[in-house]
mmCIF file of C-alpha atoms in Angstrom:
data_model
loop_
_atom_site.group_PDB
_atom_site.id
_atom_site.type_symbol
_atom_site.label_atom_id
_atom_site.label_comp_id
_atom_site.label_asym_id
_atom_site.label_seq_id
_atom_site.Cartn_x
_atom_site.Cartn_y
_atom_site.Cartn_z
ATOM 1 C CA MET A 880 -17.114 -19.152 -101.313
ATOM 2 C CA ALA A 881 -20.008 -18.004 -99.170
ATOM 3 C CA VAL A 882 -20.871 -17.861 -95.489
ATOM 4 C CA LEU A 883 -24.379 -19.142 -94.719
ATOM 5 C CA VAL A 884 -26.015 -17.163 -91.917
ATOM 6 C CA THR A 885 -29.079 -18.837 -90.416
ATOM 7 C CA GLY A 886 -31.326 -16.358 -88.628
ATOM 8 C CA GLY A 887 -29.567 -13.633 -90.567
ATOM 9 C CA THR A 888 -32.434 -11.124 -90.448
ATOM 10 C CA GLY A 889 -32.628 -11.291 -86.657
ATOM 11 C CA TYR A 890 -31.103 -8.774 -84.277
ATOM 12 C CA ILE A 891 -27.566 -10.147 -83.954
ATOM 13 C CA GLY A 892 -27.647 -11.930 -87.302
ATOM 14 C CA SER A 893 -28.439 -8.811 -89.321
ATOM 15 C CA VAL A 894 -25.658 -6.725 -87.768
ATOM 16 C CA THR A 895 -23.246 -9.624 -88.281
ATOM 17 C CA CYS A 896 -24.254 -9.821 -91.951
ATOM 18 C CA VAL A 897 -23.401 -6.115 -92.277
ATOM 19 C CA LYS A 898 -19.938 -6.720 -90.814
ATOM 20 C CA LEU A 899 -19.386 -9.771 -93.044
ATOM 21 C CA LEU A 900 -20.333 -7.856 -96.186
ATOM 22 C CA GLN A 901 -18.182 -4.902 -95.170
ATOM 23 C CA ALA A 902 -15.289 -7.340 -94.723
ATOM 24 C CA GLY A 903 -15.740 -8.512 -98.318
ATOM 25 C CA GLU A 904 -17.436 -11.827 -97.576
ATOM 26 C CA GLU A 905 -20.126 -13.406 -99.756
ATOM 27 C CA VAL A 906 -23.248 -13.878 -97.631
ATOM 28 C CA VAL A 907 -26.265 -16.185 -97.931
ATOM 29 C CA ILE A 908 -29.081 -15.706 -95.414
ATOM 30 C CA ALA A 909 -31.675 -18.309 -94.408
ATOM 31 C CA ASP A 910 -34.402 -17.105 -92.030
ATOM 32 C CA ASN A 911 -38.029 -18.127 -91.489
ATOM 33 C CA LEU A 912 -38.910 -14.545 -90.401
ATOM 34 C CA SER A 913 -40.638 -15.802 -87.257
ATOM 35 C CA ASN A 914 -39.134 -12.986 -85.199
ATOM 36 C CA SER A 915 -37.924 -10.530 -87.833
ATOM 37 C CA ASP A 916 -39.106 -8.753 -90.949
ATOM 38 C CA ILE A 917 -38.173 -8.985 -94.621
ATOM 39 C CA SER A 918 -37.501 -5.229 -94.626
ATOM 40 C CA VAL A 919 -34.268 -5.992 -92.761
ATOM 41 C CA THR A 920 -32.763 -7.262 -96.011
ATOM 42 C CA ASP A 921 -33.251 -3.848 -97.640
ATOM 43 C CA ARG A 922 -31.681 -2.161 -94.638
ATOM 44 C CA ILE A 923 -28.619 -4.408 -94.817
ATOM 45 C CA LYS A 924 -28.233 -3.504 -98.496
ATOM 46 C CA LYS A 925 -28.662 0.200 -97.746
ATOM 47 C CA ILE A 926 -25.943 0.152 -95.092
ATOM 48 C CA THR A 927 -23.442 -1.887 -97.065
ATOM 49 C CA GLY A 928 -24.274 -1.070 -100.691
ATOM 50 C CA LYS A 929 -23.771 -4.779 -101.389
ATOM 51 C CA ASN A 930 -25.995 -7.616 -102.554
ATOM 52 C CA PHE A 931 -26.472 -11.017 -100.968
ATOM 53 C CA SER A 932 -28.816 -13.980 -101.317
ATOM 54 C CA PHE A 933 -31.827 -14.355 -99.030
ATOM 55 C CA TYR A 934 -34.082 -17.395 -98.588
ATOM 56 C CA LYS A 935 -37.173 -17.562 -96.440
ATOM 57 C CA ALA A 936 -36.490 -20.976 -94.980
ATOM 58 C CA ASP A 937 -36.685 -22.800 -91.665
ATOM 59 C CA VAL A 938 -33.555 -24.798 -90.835
ATOM 60 C CA ARG A 939 -35.819 -27.737 -89.960
ATOM 61 C CA ASP A 940 -36.967 -27.843 -93.600
ATOM 62 C CA LYS A 941 -34.326 -30.130 -95.041
ATOM 63 C CA ALA A 942 -35.552 -29.794 -98.614
ATOM 64 C CA ALA A 943 -35.276 -26.002 -98.479
ATOM 65 C CA MET A 944 -31.861 -26.107 -96.855
ATOM 66 C CA ARG A 945 -30.614 -28.740 -99.292
ATOM 67 C CA ASP A 946 -31.647 -26.448 -102.144
ATOM 68 C CA ILE A 947 -29.655 -23.552 -100.658
ATOM 69 C CA PHE A 948 -26.508 -25.665 -100.430
ATOM 70 C CA ALA A 949 -27.030 -26.858 -103.997
ATOM 71 C CA LYS A 950 -27.261 -23.277 -105.323
ATOM 72 C CA HIS A 951 -24.268 -21.806 -103.499
ATOM 73 C CA LYS A 952 -20.673 -22.737 -102.789
ATOM 74 C CA ILE A 953 -20.921 -22.470 -99.025
ATOM 75 C CA GLU A 954 -17.711 -22.687 -97.025
ATOM 76 C CA ALA A 955 -18.944 -22.162 -93.468
ATOM 77 C CA CYS A 956 -22.110 -21.504 -91.489
ATOM 78 C CA ILE A 957 -22.890 -19.088 -88.688
ATOM 79 C CA HIS A 958 -25.884 -20.601 -86.921
ATOM 80 C CA PHE A 959 -28.050 -17.991 -85.172
ATOM 81 C CA ALA A 960 -31.510 -19.390 -85.926
ATOM 82 C CA GLY A 961 -33.400 -20.287 -82.767
ATOM 83 C CA LEU A 962 -35.938 -19.199 -80.199
ATOM 84 C CA LYS A 963 -34.243 -17.090 -77.546
ATOM 85 C CA ALA A 964 -36.571 -15.827 -74.792
ATOM 86 C CA VAL A 965 -35.536 -17.236 -71.421
ATOM 87 C CA TYR A 966 -38.852 -16.652 -69.668
ATOM 88 C CA GLU A 967 -40.932 -17.889 -72.621
ATOM 89 C CA SER A 968 -38.926 -21.093 -72.743
ATOM 90 C CA ILE A 969 -40.172 -22.003 -69.269
ATOM 91 C CA SER A 970 -43.783 -21.998 -70.457
ATOM 92 C CA LYS A 971 -43.048 -23.480 -73.907
ATOM 93 C CA PRO A 972 -40.241 -26.011 -73.419
ATOM 94 C CA LEU A 973 -41.306 -28.378 -76.196
ATOM 95 C CA GLU A 974 -41.275 -25.573 -78.768
ATOM 96 C CA TYR A 975 -37.761 -24.627 -77.689
ATOM 97 C CA TYR A 976 -36.424 -28.184 -77.803
ATOM 98 C CA ASP A 977 -38.007 -28.820 -81.188
ATOM 99 C CA ASN A 978 -36.936 -25.554 -82.773
ATOM 100 C CA ASN A 979 -33.469 -25.114 -81.317
ATOM 101 C CA ILE A 980 -32.192 -28.673 -81.010
ATOM 102 C CA GLY A 981 -34.221 -30.172 -83.853
ATOM 103 C CA GLY A 982 -33.299 -27.300 -86.140
ATOM 104 C CA THR A 983 -29.601 -27.637 -85.389
ATOM 105 C CA ILE A 984 -29.578 -31.387 -86.010
ATOM 106 C CA ALA A 985 -31.383 -30.918 -89.332
ATOM 107 C CA LEU A 986 -28.906 -28.217 -90.369
ATOM 108 C CA LEU A 987 -25.898 -30.353 -89.423
ATOM 109 C CA GLU A 988 -27.254 -33.286 -91.418
ATOM 110 C CA ILE A 989 -27.573 -31.135 -94.533
ATOM 111 C CA MET A 990 -24.127 -29.620 -93.947
ATOM 112 C CA LYS A 991 -22.682 -33.113 -93.715
ATOM 113 C CA GLU A 992 -24.402 -34.114 -96.971
ATOM 114 C CA ALA A 993 -22.917 -31.048 -98.666
ATOM 115 C CA ASN A 994 -19.475 -31.680 -97.125
ATOM 116 C CA VAL A 995 -19.522 -28.276 -95.419
ATOM 117 C CA LYS A 996 -17.979 -28.920 -92.020
ATOM 118 C CA LYS A 997 -17.182 -25.523 -90.543
ATOM 119 C CA ILE A 998 -19.698 -23.942 -88.155
ATOM 120 C CA VAL A 999 -19.833 -21.025 -85.735
ATOM 121 C CA PHE A 1000 -22.618 -21.580 -83.209
ATOM 122 C CA SER A 1001 -24.537 -18.880 -81.376
ATOM 123 C CA SER A 1002 -24.390 -20.202 -77.822
ATOM 124 C CA SER A 1003 -25.096 -18.382 -74.581
ATOM 125 C CA ALA A 1004 -23.811 -17.555 -71.127
ATOM 126 C CA THR A 1005 -26.866 -19.428 -69.824
ATOM 127 C CA VAL A 1006 -24.905 -22.688 -70.215
ATOM 128 C CA TYR A 1007 -22.877 -21.664 -67.146
ATOM 129 C CA GLY A 1008 -25.963 -22.163 -64.980
ATOM 130 C CA ASN A 1009 -25.289 -21.410 -61.338
ATOM 131 C CA ASN A 1010 -21.503 -21.258 -61.570
ATOM 132 C CA GLU A 1011 -19.908 -18.298 -59.835
ATOM 133 C CA PRO A 1012 -18.867 -15.407 -62.102
ATOM 134 C CA PRO A 1013 -16.673 -14.386 -63.753
ATOM 135 C CA PHE A 1014 -17.461 -17.251 -66.113
ATOM 136 C CA SER A 1015 -14.514 -18.798 -67.943
ATOM 137 C CA GLU A 1016 -14.579 -21.265 -70.814
ATOM 138 C CA ASP A 1017 -12.849 -24.000 -68.801
ATOM 139 C CA MET A 1018 -15.599 -24.117 -66.166
ATOM 140 C CA GLU A 1019 -17.530 -27.346 -65.827
ATOM 141 C CA ILE A 1020 -20.980 -26.962 -67.350
ATOM 142 C CA GLY A 1021 -23.973 -29.245 -67.564
ATOM 143 C CA LEU A 1022 -24.563 -29.608 -63.853
ATOM 144 C CA GLU A 1023 -27.645 -27.428 -64.073
ATOM 145 C CA THR A 1024 -29.158 -24.795 -66.300
ATOM 146 C CA THR A 1025 -31.842 -22.465 -65.043
ATOM 147 C CA ASN A 1026 -34.288 -22.596 -67.977
ATOM 148 C CA PRO A 1027 -35.118 -24.653 -71.099
ATOM 149 C CA TYR A 1028 -33.570 -22.036 -73.409
ATOM 150 C CA GLY A 1029 -30.230 -22.487 -71.651
ATOM 151 C CA THR A 1030 -30.646 -26.242 -71.741
ATOM 152 C CA THR A 1031 -31.100 -26.200 -75.522
ATOM 153 C CA LYS A 1032 -27.839 -24.280 -75.872
ATOM 154 C CA LEU A 1033 -26.092 -26.738 -73.565
ATOM 155 C CA PHE A 1034 -27.381 -29.778 -75.481
ATOM 156 C CA ILE A 1035 -26.405 -28.253 -78.822
ATOM 157 C CA GLU A 1036 -22.901 -27.570 -77.526
ATOM 158 C CA LYS A 1037 -22.643 -31.238 -76.534
ATOM 159 C CA ILE A 1038 -23.977 -32.400 -79.921
ATOM 160 C CA LEU A 1039 -21.421 -30.241 -81.726
ATOM 161 C CA GLY A 1040 -18.663 -31.513 -79.446
ATOM 162 C CA ASP A 1041 -19.556 -35.129 -80.202
ATOM 163 C CA LEU A 1042 -19.665 -34.315 -83.914
ATOM 164 C CA ALA A 1043 -16.194 -32.776 -83.808
ATOM 165 C CA ILE A 1044 -14.847 -35.860 -82.034
ATOM 166 C CA SER A 1045 -16.461 -38.198 -84.581
ATOM 167 C CA ASP A 1046 -14.935 -36.536 -87.643
ATOM 168 C CA PRO A 1047 -11.718 -34.452 -87.613
ATOM 169 C CA GLU A 1048 -12.833 -32.550 -90.715
ATOM 170 C CA TRP A 1049 -15.330 -30.631 -88.602
ATOM 171 C CA GLY A 1050 -14.295 -27.262 -87.252
ATOM 172 C CA VAL A 1051 -16.668 -26.016 -84.556
ATOM 173 C CA MET A 1052 -16.623 -22.632 -82.839
ATOM 174 C CA LEU A 1053 -18.893 -22.111 -79.832
ATOM 175 C CA LEU A 1054 -19.468 -18.447 -79.019
ATOM 176 C CA ARG A 1055 -21.027 -17.914 -75.612
ATOM 177 C CA TYR A 1056 -22.778 -14.540 -75.737
ATOM 178 C CA PHE A 1057 -23.522 -12.458 -72.749
ATOM 179 C CA ASN A 1058 -26.184 -9.711 -73.097
ATOM 180 C CA PRO A 1059 -26.194 -7.904 -76.443
ATOM 181 C CA ILE A 1060 -27.807 -4.467 -76.577
ATOM 182 C CA GLY A 1061 -27.284 -1.404 -78.763
ATOM 183 C CA ALA A 1062 -27.827 -1.140 -82.509
ATOM 184 C CA ASP A 1063 -25.919 -0.734 -85.742
ATOM 185 C CA GLU A 1064 -24.253 2.663 -85.897
ATOM 186 C CA SER A 1065 -26.445 3.593 -88.871
ATOM 187 C CA GLY A 1066 -29.571 3.372 -86.722
ATOM 188 C CA LEU A 1067 -31.142 1.122 -89.356
ATOM 189 C CA LEU A 1068 -30.721 -2.218 -87.566
ATOM 190 C CA GLY A 1069 -31.453 -3.055 -83.955
ATOM 191 C CA ASP A 1070 -33.553 -5.121 -81.585
ATOM 192 C CA ASP A 1071 -37.280 -4.863 -82.322
ATOM 193 C CA PRO A 1072 -38.877 -8.245 -81.548
ATOM 194 C CA ASN A 1073 -42.416 -9.181 -82.455
ATOM 195 C CA GLY A 1074 -44.922 -8.962 -79.603
ATOM 196 C CA ILE A 1075 -44.207 -7.764 -76.066
ATOM 197 C CA PRO A 1076 -40.424 -7.778 -75.490
ATOM 198 C CA THR A 1077 -38.972 -10.150 -72.914
ATOM 199 C CA ASN A 1078 -35.458 -8.631 -72.985
ATOM 200 C CA LEU A 1079 -34.599 -5.449 -71.116
ATOM 201 C CA MET A 1080 -33.483 -2.997 -73.797
ATOM 202 C CA PRO A 1081 -36.349 -3.534 -76.295
ATOM 203 C CA TYR A 1082 -38.751 -2.996 -73.392
ATOM 204 C CA ILE A 1083 -36.986 0.222 -72.383
ATOM 205 C CA GLN A 1084 -37.120 1.393 -76.006
ATOM 206 C CA ARG A 1085 -40.880 0.891 -76.226
ATOM 207 C CA VAL A 1086 -41.470 2.738 -72.978
ATOM 208 C CA ALA A 1087 -39.202 5.564 -74.154
ATOM 209 C CA THR A 1088 -41.206 5.925 -77.380
ATOM 210 C CA GLY A 1089 -44.587 5.695 -75.639
ATOM 211 C CA LYS A 1090 -45.572 2.301 -77.011
ATOM 212 C CA LEU A 1091 -45.682 0.866 -73.498
ATOM 213 C CA PRO A 1092 -46.630 2.841 -70.373
ATOM 214 C CA LYS A 1093 -43.828 1.718 -68.074
ATOM 215 C CA LEU A 1094 -41.005 -0.736 -67.546
ATOM 216 C CA PHE A 1095 -41.276 -3.583 -65.071
ATOM 217 C CA ILE A 1096 -38.054 -4.505 -63.285
ATOM 218 C CA TYR A 1097 -38.399 -8.071 -62.070
ATOM 219 C CA GLY A 1098 -36.931 -8.255 -58.603
ATOM 220 C CA ASN A 1099 -35.237 -5.577 -56.481
ATOM 221 C CA ASP A 1100 -34.317 -7.777 -53.542
ATOM 222 C CA TYR A 1101 -31.401 -9.731 -55.007
ATOM 223 C CA GLU A 1102 -28.045 -9.760 -53.217
ATOM 224 C CA THR A 1103 -26.553 -7.066 -55.442
ATOM 225 C CA PRO A 1104 -25.637 -3.433 -54.669
ATOM 226 C CA ASP A 1105 -29.006 -2.053 -55.831
ATOM 227 C CA GLY A 1106 -31.074 -5.233 -55.521
ATOM 228 C CA THR A 1107 -31.475 -5.809 -59.288
ATOM 229 C CA CYS A 1108 -29.863 -8.495 -61.430
ATOM 230 C CA ILE A 1109 -26.391 -7.914 -62.888
ATOM 231 C CA ARG A 1110 -25.442 -8.770 -66.460
ATOM 232 C CA ASP A 1111 -22.490 -8.378 -68.816
ATOM 233 C CA TYR A 1112 -23.914 -6.137 -71.551
ATOM 234 C CA ILE A 1113 -22.088 -6.060 -74.894
ATOM 235 C CA HIS A 1114 -22.748 -3.768 -77.848
ATOM 236 C CA VAL A 1115 -24.189 -5.750 -80.755
ATOM 237 C CA ALA A 1116 -21.641 -4.196 -83.124
ATOM 238 C CA ASP A 1117 -18.812 -5.541 -80.964
ATOM 239 C CA LEU A 1118 -20.532 -8.921 -80.830
ATOM 240 C CA ALA A 1119 -20.843 -8.934 -84.629
ATOM 241 C CA ARG A 1120 -17.137 -8.167 -85.003
ATOM 242 C CA GLY A 1121 -16.425 -11.183 -82.833
ATOM 243 C CA HIS A 1122 -18.106 -13.355 -85.465
ATOM 244 C CA ILE A 1123 -15.775 -12.072 -88.151
ATOM 245 C CA ASN A 1124 -12.813 -13.175 -86.039
ATOM 246 C CA ALA A 1125 -14.524 -16.524 -85.478
ATOM 247 C CA VAL A 1126 -15.166 -17.120 -89.191
ATOM 248 C CA TYR A 1127 -11.534 -16.393 -90.021
ATOM 249 C CA ARG A 1128 -10.419 -18.975 -87.455
ATOM 250 C CA VAL A 1129 -12.993 -21.703 -88.109
ATOM 251 C CA ARG A 1130 -12.068 -21.937 -91.796
ATOM 252 C CA THR A 1131 -8.730 -23.546 -90.993
ATOM 253 C CA MET A 1132 -9.369 -25.275 -87.680
ATOM 254 C CA SER A 1133 -10.230 -28.811 -86.718
ATOM 255 C CA GLY A 1134 -12.014 -29.810 -83.542
ATOM 256 C CA ILE A 1135 -13.833 -27.458 -81.227
ATOM 257 C CA ASP A 1136 -13.049 -24.082 -79.642
ATOM 258 C CA ILE A 1137 -15.121 -22.116 -77.117
ATOM 259 C CA TYR A 1138 -15.049 -18.365 -76.522
ATOM 260 C CA ASN A 1139 -16.913 -15.926 -74.325
ATOM 261 C CA LEU A 1140 -18.058 -12.751 -76.065
ATOM 262 C CA GLY A 1141 -18.620 -10.101 -73.418
ATOM 263 C CA THR A 1142 -16.938 -7.130 -71.789
ATOM 264 C CA GLY A 1143 -16.084 -8.708 -68.452
ATOM 265 C CA THR A 1144 -17.985 -5.957 -66.620
ATOM 266 C CA GLY A 1145 -21.319 -6.412 -64.878
ATOM 267 C CA TYR A 1146 -24.031 -3.742 -64.860
ATOM 268 C CA SER A 1147 -27.302 -3.947 -62.977
ATOM 269 C CA VAL A 1148 -30.726 -3.539 -64.553
ATOM 270 C CA LEU A 1149 -31.022 -0.231 -62.741
ATOM 271 C CA ASP A 1150 -27.632 0.862 -64.143
ATOM 272 C CA ILE A 1151 -28.962 0.319 -67.664
ATOM 273 C CA VAL A 1152 -32.203 2.199 -67.037
ATOM 274 C CA LYS A 1153 -30.449 5.174 -65.444
ATOM 275 C CA THR A 1154 -27.761 5.331 -68.144
ATOM 276 C CA PHE A 1155 -30.403 5.179 -70.882
ATOM 277 C CA MET A 1156 -32.278 8.090 -69.318
ATOM 278 C CA LYS A 1157 -29.091 10.118 -68.810
ATOM 279 C CA VAL A 1158 -27.490 9.789 -72.265
ATOM 280 C CA ASN A 1159 -30.790 10.226 -74.118
ATOM 281 C CA ASP A 1160 -32.239 12.900 -71.806
ATOM 282 C CA ILE A 1161 -35.550 11.075 -71.527
ATOM 283 C CA ASP A 1162 -37.625 9.646 -68.709
ATOM 284 C CA VAL A 1163 -38.382 5.928 -68.542
ATOM 285 C CA PRO A 1164 -41.106 5.258 -65.934
ATOM 286 C CA PHE A 1165 -40.604 1.945 -64.145
ATOM 287 C CA GLU A 1166 -41.835 -0.061 -61.221
ATOM 288 C CA TYR A 1167 -40.578 -3.143 -59.465
ATOM 289 C CA ALA A 1168 -42.315 -6.480 -59.926
ATOM 290 C CA PRO A 1169 -41.787 -9.947 -58.417
ATOM 291 C CA ARG A 1170 -38.789 -12.000 -59.522
ATOM 292 C CA ARG A 1171 -39.135 -14.130 -62.650
ATOM 293 C CA ASP A 1172 -38.409 -17.847 -62.704
ATOM 294 C CA GLY A 1173 -35.191 -18.724 -64.513
ATOM 295 C CA ASP A 1174 -33.309 -15.466 -63.954
ATOM 296 C CA VAL A 1175 -29.709 -15.777 -62.787
ATOM 297 C CA VAL A 1176 -28.686 -13.166 -60.201
ATOM 298 C CA THR A 1177 -25.247 -12.201 -61.540
ATOM 299 C CA SER A 1178 -23.609 -13.022 -64.868
ATOM 300 C CA PHE A 1179 -20.410 -11.655 -66.360
ATOM 301 C CA CYS A 1180 -17.504 -13.209 -68.198
ATOM 302 C CA ASP A 1181 -13.776 -13.556 -68.167
ATOM 303 C CA PRO A 1182 -12.986 -12.271 -71.707
ATOM 304 C CA THR A 1183 -9.243 -13.007 -71.721
ATOM 305 C CA LYS A 1184 -9.300 -16.189 -73.833
ATOM 306 C CA ALA A 1185 -11.102 -14.506 -76.750
ATOM 307 C CA LYS A 1186 -8.617 -11.635 -76.647
ATOM 308 C CA ARG A 1187 -5.625 -13.954 -76.513
ATOM 309 C CA GLU A 1188 -6.667 -16.484 -79.160
ATOM 310 C CA ILE A 1189 -8.892 -14.708 -81.682
ATOM 311 C CA GLY A 1190 -7.901 -11.104 -81.001
ATOM 312 C CA PHE A 1191 -11.353 -10.026 -79.856
ATOM 313 C CA THR A 1192 -11.836 -7.040 -77.570
ATOM 314 C CA THR A 1193 -14.834 -4.766 -77.144
ATOM 315 C CA GLU A 1194 -14.726 -1.104 -78.151
ATOM 316 C CA LYS A 1195 -18.147 0.303 -77.254
ATOM 317 C CA THR A 1196 -19.152 1.785 -73.884
ATOM 318 C CA LEU A 1197 -22.410 1.471 -71.966
ATOM 319 C CA ASP A 1198 -23.250 5.027 -73.061
ATOM 320 C CA ASP A 1199 -22.793 3.912 -76.701
ATOM 321 C CA MET A 1200 -25.097 0.944 -76.140
ATOM 322 C CA CYS A 1201 -27.878 3.088 -74.697
ATOM 323 C CA ARG A 1202 -27.476 5.918 -77.197
ATOM 324 C CA ASP A 1203 -27.467 3.625 -80.240
ATOM 325 C CA SER A 1204 -30.489 1.691 -78.943
ATOM 326 C CA TYR A 1205 -32.547 4.863 -78.702
ATOM 327 C CA ASN A 1206 -31.319 6.175 -82.049
ATOM 328 C CA PHE A 1207 -32.505 2.965 -83.712
ATOM 329 C CA ILE A 1208 -35.960 2.943 -82.165
ATOM 330 C CA LYS A 1209 -36.496 6.634 -82.940
ATOM 331 C CA LYS A 1210 -35.664 6.085 -86.605
ATOM 332 C CA LEU A 1211 -37.865 3.021 -86.733
ATOM 333 C CA THR A 1212 -40.901 4.788 -85.276
ATOM 334 C CA ASN A 1213 -40.559 8.062 -87.240
#
């Protein structure tokens, strides 16, 4: 029985596929390659020494997805596929609603046809909106989100919740990510988005390798110790391990469970920049710029539920995150 991974050649998806294969799971990847590259599949094979099935397919293409389910005995799905840039979503809301919500509904319809009713969904801390951190899974959400990207995640969570209520055969796991950075320990997989990066670490990486002249830090007048936004950064390898725990649980569960995947510690943007420069002994020129619309000031989680119920704890430090990020981008550019 296989695990279908949508968006499996993306940043988090690819590292998760490595962990799944290393755990002995059969993996099928569906990805439209809109923000990744086919070479990722070779890198996954090089790291793991294992084969898997790959399909260039958009989850909104029901015919393509139906064909995948017909060819493989799929037991569960990890659903990563979606547009993910907070700031971009503000200028392109219709694209985000169509891709993220429309794609999820299409996928769920095909899963229902195939009688595959176990799904792990890639949600986000953005669903917490303007709640006060630390964010816990029992907080009320839906009062407000700060950007269309977060709203798509919120709506999808509600759709999956309604689906689980409608049919007890569905097992739904919502994983609310905080801020993944770092790279696979091999240095072969990491975050290298197409175009100009909108997330912090890929931007730092490109400045560090000379592809961009300097980093812009958006806002230094927030009510935080150094004036820059605070986030809960988690190593992508830890995040990927969390999905293994989730798959093990979702196979036998009914209904819906929600878990934060983060460290529970907040670091500022300036903390990340300074740590990156220190551990890699490299300068990253930066300057402050005006605040961006849609940015939350402070975001970090309460990780105790994930530890208690699915045995998930993080292992990697902030130094590891910064060191592995630079190791990846150096290998990629050499």
